[in-house]
Amino acid sequence: MTTLLSGRALTRRFPSPAARPFGPKRWTTALDDADIDVREGTALGIIGESGSGKSTLIRLLLGLDAPTSGTVSFDGAPVDARARARELHWLRRQTGIVFQDPYASLDPRMSVGRIIAEPLWALGIEGDRRARVREVLGDVGLDADMADRFPHEFSGGQRQRIALARALVHRPRLLVGDEPLSALDVTVRAQILDLLRELRATRQLTLVLVSHDIGVVQNLCDDVVVMKDGRIVEEGPTEKVLLEPQVAYTRRLLASIPTITPRSPS
Ligand SMILES: Nc1ncnc2c1ncn2[C@@H]1O[C@H](COP(=O)(O)OP(=O)(O)O)[C@@H](O)[C@H]1O
Ligand SMILES: [Mg+2]
């Protein structure tokens, strides 16, 4: 199977406030020498405690931020946020992202149709944009007529469907979710999880999913990486990592998350 997306030796440091005025500058290492591969057609889960570098990693992988060092490649071609505009444009064309909070991520002043069509404009995709929007609304289980309404008219689950429609309208090969289900109620979460599974199959998407919810990872992801302090501390097939974690940190992390179905050792 071909590797669609990969990161090599990815490191990202951020300046943090000096301990005292005029004191030496300090740095936070958000991501520390991470290697990652996402095979085409698979779903990769990323888990780890808050602050472990998950969002930083996906931002680098999508070219939304530049690594301090290391490289990202998509479909074999190197790209990162320092890449030329044309390469970044190409990366954006092939990727879509959904964030955690469907209340913060949708511009309240824009109609749903405009919100969803925005990537088509930004990426210079021509053709019948209205038709594309209506079609993708159907794909995420919403009415085509909803295009004329505004975000405040919708529930959290519906808003996350709108966010998904925007992430998919340009037909990317890779969909990335940064805790896309975490802000939703349990029943709504299950519905959006089903939708992700369905979209993954019908659109033959490759998925990268940051999640706090081990049930979601178990349900959707073929492989999983575990992050701690900016490093990938464990990775492998989901079943293996979740059922036979090799690292004490992973065992603690799994134990601290209540949603995993306990299994007796066999
Ligand atoms: N833009 C930024 N400026 C300064 N520090 C940041 C920035 N983004 C992330 N960090 C720091 O990097 C670390 C990893 O953050 P993040 O990738 O958001 O973790 P996670 O998504 O796993 O919660 C944290 O210590 C965070 O405070
Ligand atoms: Mg995060």
GROMACS .gro file of C-alpha atoms and ligand atoms in nm:
model
  294
    1MET     CA    1   0.000   0.000   0.000
    2THR     CA    2   0.137   0.342  -0.085
    3THR     CA    3   0.220   0.602   0.173
    4LEU     CA    4   0.001   0.906   0.118
    5LEU     CA    5   0.140   1.131   0.386
    6SER     CA    6   0.461   1.116   0.579
    7GLY     CA    7   0.660   1.322   0.823
    8ARG     CA    8   1.028   1.272   0.895
    9ALA     CA    9   1.213   1.394   1.203
   10LEU     CA   10   0.949   1.661   1.260
   11THR     CA   11   1.038   1.905   1.535
   12ARG     CA   12   0.853   2.222   1.627
   13ARG     CA   13   0.965   2.464   1.895
   14PHE     CA   14   0.777   2.768   2.016
   15PRO     CA   15   0.926   3.058   2.209
   16SER     CA   16   0.776   3.068   2.557
   17PRO     CA   17   0.784   3.369   2.789
   18ALA     CA   18   1.116   3.422   2.966
   19ALA     CA   19   1.122   3.322   3.333
   20ARG     CA   20   1.214   3.679   3.432
   21PRO     CA   21   1.226   4.006   3.240
   22PHE     CA   22   1.529   4.016   3.009
   23GLY     CA   23   1.608   3.660   3.118
   24PRO     CA   24   1.721   3.403   2.864
   25LYS     CA   25   1.463   3.309   2.606
   26ARG     CA   26   1.303   2.973   2.666
   27TRP     CA   27   1.155   2.731   2.419
   28THR     CA   28   0.876   2.478   2.435
   29THR     CA   29   0.933   2.174   2.221
   30ALA     CA   30   0.580   2.097   2.105
   31LEU     CA   31   0.695   1.821   1.873
   32ASP     CA   32   1.021   1.636   1.909
   33ASP     CA   33   1.168   1.436   1.622
   34ALA     CA   34   0.846   1.264   1.512
   35ASP     CA   35   0.831   1.018   1.223
   36ILE     CA   36   0.490   0.929   1.089
   37ASP     CA   37   0.346   0.750   0.786
   38VAL     CA   38  -0.014   0.738   0.676
   39ARG     CA   39  -0.090   0.472   0.419
   40GLU     CA   40  -0.341   0.553   0.150
   41GLY     CA   41  -0.693   0.433   0.228
   42THR     CA   42  -0.627   0.371   0.597
   43ALA     CA   43  -0.742   0.555   0.908
   44LEU     CA   44  -0.481   0.657   1.161
   45GLY     CA   45  -0.572   0.757   1.515
   46ILE     CA   46  -0.359   0.989   1.726
   47ILE     CA   47  -0.402   0.973   2.102
   48GLY     CA   48  -0.216   1.130   2.393
   49GLU     CA   49  -0.277   1.356   2.688
   50SER     CA   50  -0.353   1.723   2.642
   51GLY     CA   51  -0.042   1.918   2.539
   52SER     CA   52   0.136   1.612   2.400
   53GLY     CA   53   0.172   1.766   2.053
   54LYS     CA   54  -0.118   1.611   1.860
   55SER     CA   55  -0.250   1.934   1.707
   56THR     CA   56   0.100   2.056   1.632
   57LEU     CA   57   0.172   1.734   1.445
   58ILE     CA   58  -0.136   1.754   1.225
   59ARG     CA   59  -0.084   2.124   1.157
   60LEU     CA   60   0.263   2.044   1.026
   61LEU     CA   61   0.133   1.753   0.821
   62LEU     CA   62  -0.125   1.978   0.655
   63GLY     CA   63   0.117   2.261   0.586
   64LEU     CA   64  -0.074   2.492   0.823
   65ASP     CA   65   0.247   2.546   1.018
   66ALA     CA   66   0.617   2.500   0.937
   67PRO     CA   67   0.843   2.261   1.126
   68THR     CA   68   1.152   2.396   1.301
   69SER     CA   69   1.321   2.101   1.134
   70GLY     CA   70   1.214   1.790   0.947
   71THR     CA   71   1.014   1.727   0.636
   72VAL     CA   72   0.660   1.645   0.528
   73SER     CA   73   0.568   1.475   0.205
   74PHE     CA   74   0.235   1.407   0.043
   75ASP     CA   75   0.210   1.140  -0.223
   76GLY     CA   76   0.587   1.129  -0.242
   77ALA     CA   77   0.636   1.503  -0.300
   78PRO     CA   78   0.795   1.718  -0.028
   79VAL     CA   79   0.572   1.997   0.105
   80ASP     CA   80   0.573   2.214   0.413
   81ALA     CA   81   0.461   2.559   0.509
   82ARG     CA   82   0.783   2.704   0.368
   83ALA     CA   83   0.710   2.538   0.038
   84ARG     CA   84   0.628   2.750  -0.262
   85ALA     CA   85   0.270   2.871  -0.291
   86ARG     CA   86   0.199   2.628  -0.570
   87GLU     CA   87   0.300   2.326  -0.360
   88LEU     CA   88   0.094   2.445  -0.067
   89HIS     CA   89  -0.204   2.501  -0.292
   90TRP     CA   90  -0.166   2.147  -0.419
   91LEU     CA   91  -0.155   2.014  -0.062
   92ARG     CA   92  -0.468   2.211   0.035
   93ARG     CA   93  -0.644   2.072  -0.271
   94GLN     CA   94  -0.590   1.716  -0.148
   95THR     CA   95  -0.666   1.763   0.220
   96GLY     CA   96  -0.955   1.872   0.439
   97ILE     CA   97  -0.974   1.938   0.810
   98VAL     CA   98  -1.246   1.941   1.075
   99PHE     CA   99  -1.185   2.094   1.416
  100GLN     CA  100  -1.331   2.019   1.755
  101ASP     CA  101  -1.567   2.306   1.813
  102PRO     CA  102  -1.841   2.348   1.554
  103TYR     CA  103  -1.948   2.670   1.727
  104ALA     CA  104  -1.611   2.841   1.685
  105SER     CA  105  -1.525   2.706   1.341
  106LEU     CA  106  -1.819   2.839   1.138
  107ASP     CA  107  -1.842   3.211   1.060
  108PRO     CA  108  -2.181   3.320   1.199
  109ARG     CA  109  -2.222   3.595   0.939
  110MET     CA  110  -2.198   3.364   0.641
  111SER     CA  111  -2.475   3.144   0.506
  112VAL     CA  112  -2.415   2.772   0.526
  113GLY     CA  113  -2.386   2.760   0.147
  114ARG     CA  114  -2.112   3.022   0.146
  115ILE     CA  115  -1.928   2.855   0.432
  116ILE     CA  116  -1.925   2.525   0.249
  117ALA     CA  117  -1.834   2.679  -0.088
  118GLU     CA  118  -1.543   2.877   0.054
  119PRO     CA  119  -1.271   2.618  -0.022
  120LEU     CA  120  -1.393   2.607  -0.384
  121TRP     CA  121  -1.327   2.980  -0.414
  122ALA     CA  122  -1.003   2.968  -0.216
  123LEU     CA  123  -0.870   2.684  -0.430
  124GLY     CA  124  -0.996   2.830  -0.757
  125ILE     CA  125  -1.219   2.534  -0.834
  126GLU     CA  126  -1.461   2.637  -1.106
  127GLY     CA  127  -1.783   2.483  -1.229
  128ASP     CA  128  -2.126   2.478  -1.073
  129ARG     CA  129  -2.037   2.560  -0.713
  130ARG     CA  130  -2.401   2.567  -0.600
  131ALA     CA  131  -2.449   2.216  -0.730
  132ARG     CA  132  -2.133   2.100  -0.553
  133VAL     CA  133  -2.260   2.249  -0.226
  134ARG     CA  134  -2.603   2.087  -0.262
  135GLU     CA  135  -2.444   1.754  -0.339
  136VAL     CA  136  -2.207   1.758  -0.042
  137LEU     CA  137  -2.490   1.868   0.190
  138GLY     CA  138  -2.668   1.549   0.088
  139ASP     CA  139  -2.352   1.346   0.149
  140VAL     CA  140  -2.335   1.464   0.509
  141GLY     CA  141  -2.704   1.398   0.569
  142LEU     CA  142  -2.837   1.754   0.547
  143ASP     CA  143  -3.103   1.907   0.323
  144ALA     CA  144  -2.983   2.094   0.017
  145ASP     CA  145  -3.217   2.380   0.118
  146MET     CA  146  -3.011   2.441   0.430
  147ALA     CA  147  -2.756   2.626   0.215
  148ASP     CA  148  -2.952   2.949   0.257
  149ARG     CA  149  -2.965   2.935   0.635
  150PHE     CA  150  -2.713   3.050   0.897
  151PRO     CA  151  -2.504   2.853   1.149
  152HIS     CA  152  -2.697   2.973   1.458
  153GLU     CA  153  -3.004   2.789   1.328
  154PHE     CA  154  -2.831   2.454   1.371
  155SER     CA  155  -2.748   2.217   1.657
  156GLY     CA  156  -2.393   2.110   1.741
  157GLY     CA  157  -2.424   1.786   1.547
  158GLN     CA  158  -2.566   1.962   1.241
  159ARG     CA  159  -2.289   2.220   1.260
  160GLN     CA  160  -2.030   1.947   1.265
  161ARG     CA  161  -2.197   1.804   0.952
  162ILE     CA  162  -2.163   2.149   0.793
  163ALA     CA  163  -1.795   2.159   0.894
  164LEU     CA  164  -1.752   1.814   0.736
  165ALA     CA  165  -1.923   1.932   0.417
  166ARG     CA  166  -1.679   2.223   0.396
  167ALA     CA  167  -1.385   1.988   0.456
  168LEU     CA  168  -1.501   1.759   0.175
  169VAL     CA  169  -1.650   1.991  -0.088
  170HIS     CA  170  -1.327   2.001  -0.291
  171ARG     CA  171  -1.305   1.619  -0.280
  172PRO     CA  172  -0.980   1.577  -0.089
  173ARG     CA  173  -0.802   1.245  -0.063
  174LEU     CA  174  -0.717   1.297   0.302
  175LEU     CA  175  -0.949   1.407   0.581
  176VAL     CA  176  -0.801   1.514   0.912
  177GLY     CA  177  -1.006   1.557   1.227
  178ASP     CA  178  -0.871   1.731   1.537
  179GLU     CA  179  -1.101   1.584   1.802
  180PRO     CA  180  -1.402   1.633   1.574
  181LEU     CA  181  -1.638   1.444   1.804
  182SER     CA  182  -1.521   1.563   2.145
  183ALA     CA  183  -1.760   1.858   2.177
  184LEU     CA  184  -2.069   1.655   2.089
  185ASP     CA  185  -2.323   1.474   2.306
  186VAL     CA  186  -2.288   1.098   2.319
  187THR     CA  187  -2.579   1.017   2.085
  188VAL     CA  188  -2.477   1.282   1.835
  189ARG     CA  189  -2.119   1.159   1.857
  190ALA     CA  190  -2.233   0.812   1.753
  191GLN     CA  191  -2.419   0.957   1.453
  192ILE     CA  192  -2.121   1.159   1.335
  193LEU     CA  193  -1.897   0.859   1.389
  194ASP     CA  194  -2.125   0.654   1.162
  195LEU     CA  195  -2.117   0.934   0.907
  196LEU     CA  196  -1.736   0.938   0.912
  197ARG     CA  197  -1.729   0.563   0.853
  198GLU     CA  198  -1.972   0.597   0.566
  199LEU     CA  199  -1.788   0.889   0.405
  200ARG     CA  200  -1.460   0.709   0.443
  201ALA     CA  201  -1.599   0.414   0.248
  202THR     CA  202  -1.792   0.600  -0.021
  203ARG     CA  203  -1.522   0.858  -0.088
  204GLN     CA  204  -1.228   0.623  -0.033
  205LEU     CA  205  -1.080   0.870   0.208
  206THR     CA  206  -0.761   0.839   0.400
  207LEU     CA  207  -0.824   0.955   0.757
  208VAL     CA  208  -0.614   1.099   1.035
  209LEU     CA  209  -0.809   1.142   1.354
  210VAL     CA  210  -0.698   1.297   1.680
  211SER     CA  211  -0.926   1.168   1.951
  212HIS     CA  212  -0.965   1.154   2.325
  213ASP     CA  213  -1.218   0.880   2.286
  214ILE     CA  214  -1.067   0.534   2.261
  215GLY     CA  215  -1.404   0.397   2.148
  216VAL     CA  216  -1.386   0.623   1.844
  217VAL     CA  217  -1.033   0.512   1.765
  218GLN     CA  218  -1.125   0.148   1.812
  219ASN     CA  219  -1.424   0.190   1.586
  220LEU     CA  220  -1.266   0.381   1.305
  221CYS     CA  221  -0.888   0.352   1.300
  222ASP     CA  222  -0.667   0.081   1.154
  223ASP     CA  223  -0.356   0.211   1.323
  224VAL     CA  224  -0.284   0.433   1.616
  225VAL     CA  225   0.006   0.644   1.740
  226VAL     CA  226   0.044   0.744   2.103
  227MET     CA  227   0.201   1.078   2.189
  228LYS     CA  228   0.364   1.207   2.504
  229ASP     CA  229   0.560   1.531   2.551
  230GLY     CA  230   0.592   1.589   2.177
  231ARG     CA  231   0.715   1.239   2.103
  232ILE     CA  232   0.555   0.935   1.950
  233VAL     CA  233   0.601   0.676   2.223
  234GLU     CA  234   0.410   0.386   2.073
  235GLU     CA  235   0.246   0.297   1.742
  236GLY     CA  236   0.095   0.002   1.563
  237PRO     CA  237  -0.229  -0.164   1.458
  238THR     CA  238  -0.515  -0.034   1.675
  239GLU     CA  239  -0.609  -0.373   1.818
  240LYS     CA  240  -0.255  -0.442   1.920
  241VAL     CA  241  -0.186  -0.104   2.079
  242LEU     CA  242  -0.517  -0.092   2.264
  243LEU     CA  243  -0.516  -0.450   2.385
  244GLU     CA  244  -0.146  -0.507   2.444
  245PRO     CA  245   0.009  -0.166   2.504
  246GLN     CA  246   0.385  -0.198   2.536
  247VAL     CA  247   0.455   0.129   2.708
  248ALA     CA  248   0.352   0.213   3.065
  249TYR     CA  249   0.231   0.557   2.954
  250THR     CA  250  -0.012   0.402   2.703
  251ARG     CA  251  -0.144   0.167   2.972
  252ARG     CA  252  -0.203   0.462   3.204
  253LEU     CA  253  -0.363   0.664   2.928
  254LEU     CA  254  -0.600   0.382   2.838
  255ALA     CA  255  -0.685   0.322   3.202
  256SER     CA  256  -0.769   0.689   3.249
  257ILE     CA  257  -1.022   0.689   2.967
  258PRO     CA  258  -1.356   0.546   3.075
  259THR     CA  259  -1.503   0.465   2.733
  260ILE     CA  260  -1.287   0.166   2.645
  261THR     CA  261  -1.472  -0.164   2.669
  262PRO     CA  262  -1.287  -0.367   2.930
  263ARG     CA  263  -1.177  -0.705   2.806
  264SER     CA  264  -1.064  -0.988   3.020
  265PRO     CA  265  -0.723  -1.128   2.934
  266SER     CA  266  -0.749  -1.442   2.722
  267LIG     N1  267   0.131   2.853   1.885
  267LIG     C1  268   0.190   2.809   1.998
  267LIG     N2  269   0.270   2.889   2.072
  267LIG     C2  270   0.330   2.844   2.184
  267LIG     N3  271   0.319   2.721   2.231
  267LIG     C3  272   0.241   2.634   2.163
  267LIG     C4  273   0.173   2.673   2.043
  267LIG     N4  274   0.102   2.565   1.997
  267LIG     C5  275   0.126   2.466   2.084
  267LIG     N5  276   0.208   2.505   2.183
  267LIG     C6  277   0.257   2.421   2.295
  267LIG     O1  278   0.303   2.299   2.241
  267LIG     C7  279   0.262   2.188   2.321
  267LIG     C8  280   0.179   2.092   2.238
  267LIG     O2  281   0.055   2.154   2.206
  267LIG     P1  282  -0.055   2.086   2.113
  267LIG     O3  283   0.009   2.037   1.989
  267LIG     O4  284  -0.166   2.183   2.099
  267LIG     O5  285  -0.099   1.960   2.203
  267LIG     P2  286  -0.231   1.872   2.199
  267LIG     O6  287  -0.303   1.898   2.069
  267LIG     O7  288  -0.182   1.730   2.211
  267LIG     O8  289  -0.312   1.910   2.318
  267LIG     C9  290   0.190   2.249   2.439
  267LIG     O9  291   0.282   2.263   2.544
  267LIG    C10  292   0.144   2.383   2.389
  267LIG    O10  293   0.133   2.475   2.494
  268MG      MG  294  -0.497   1.962   2.036
   0.00000   0.00000   0.00000
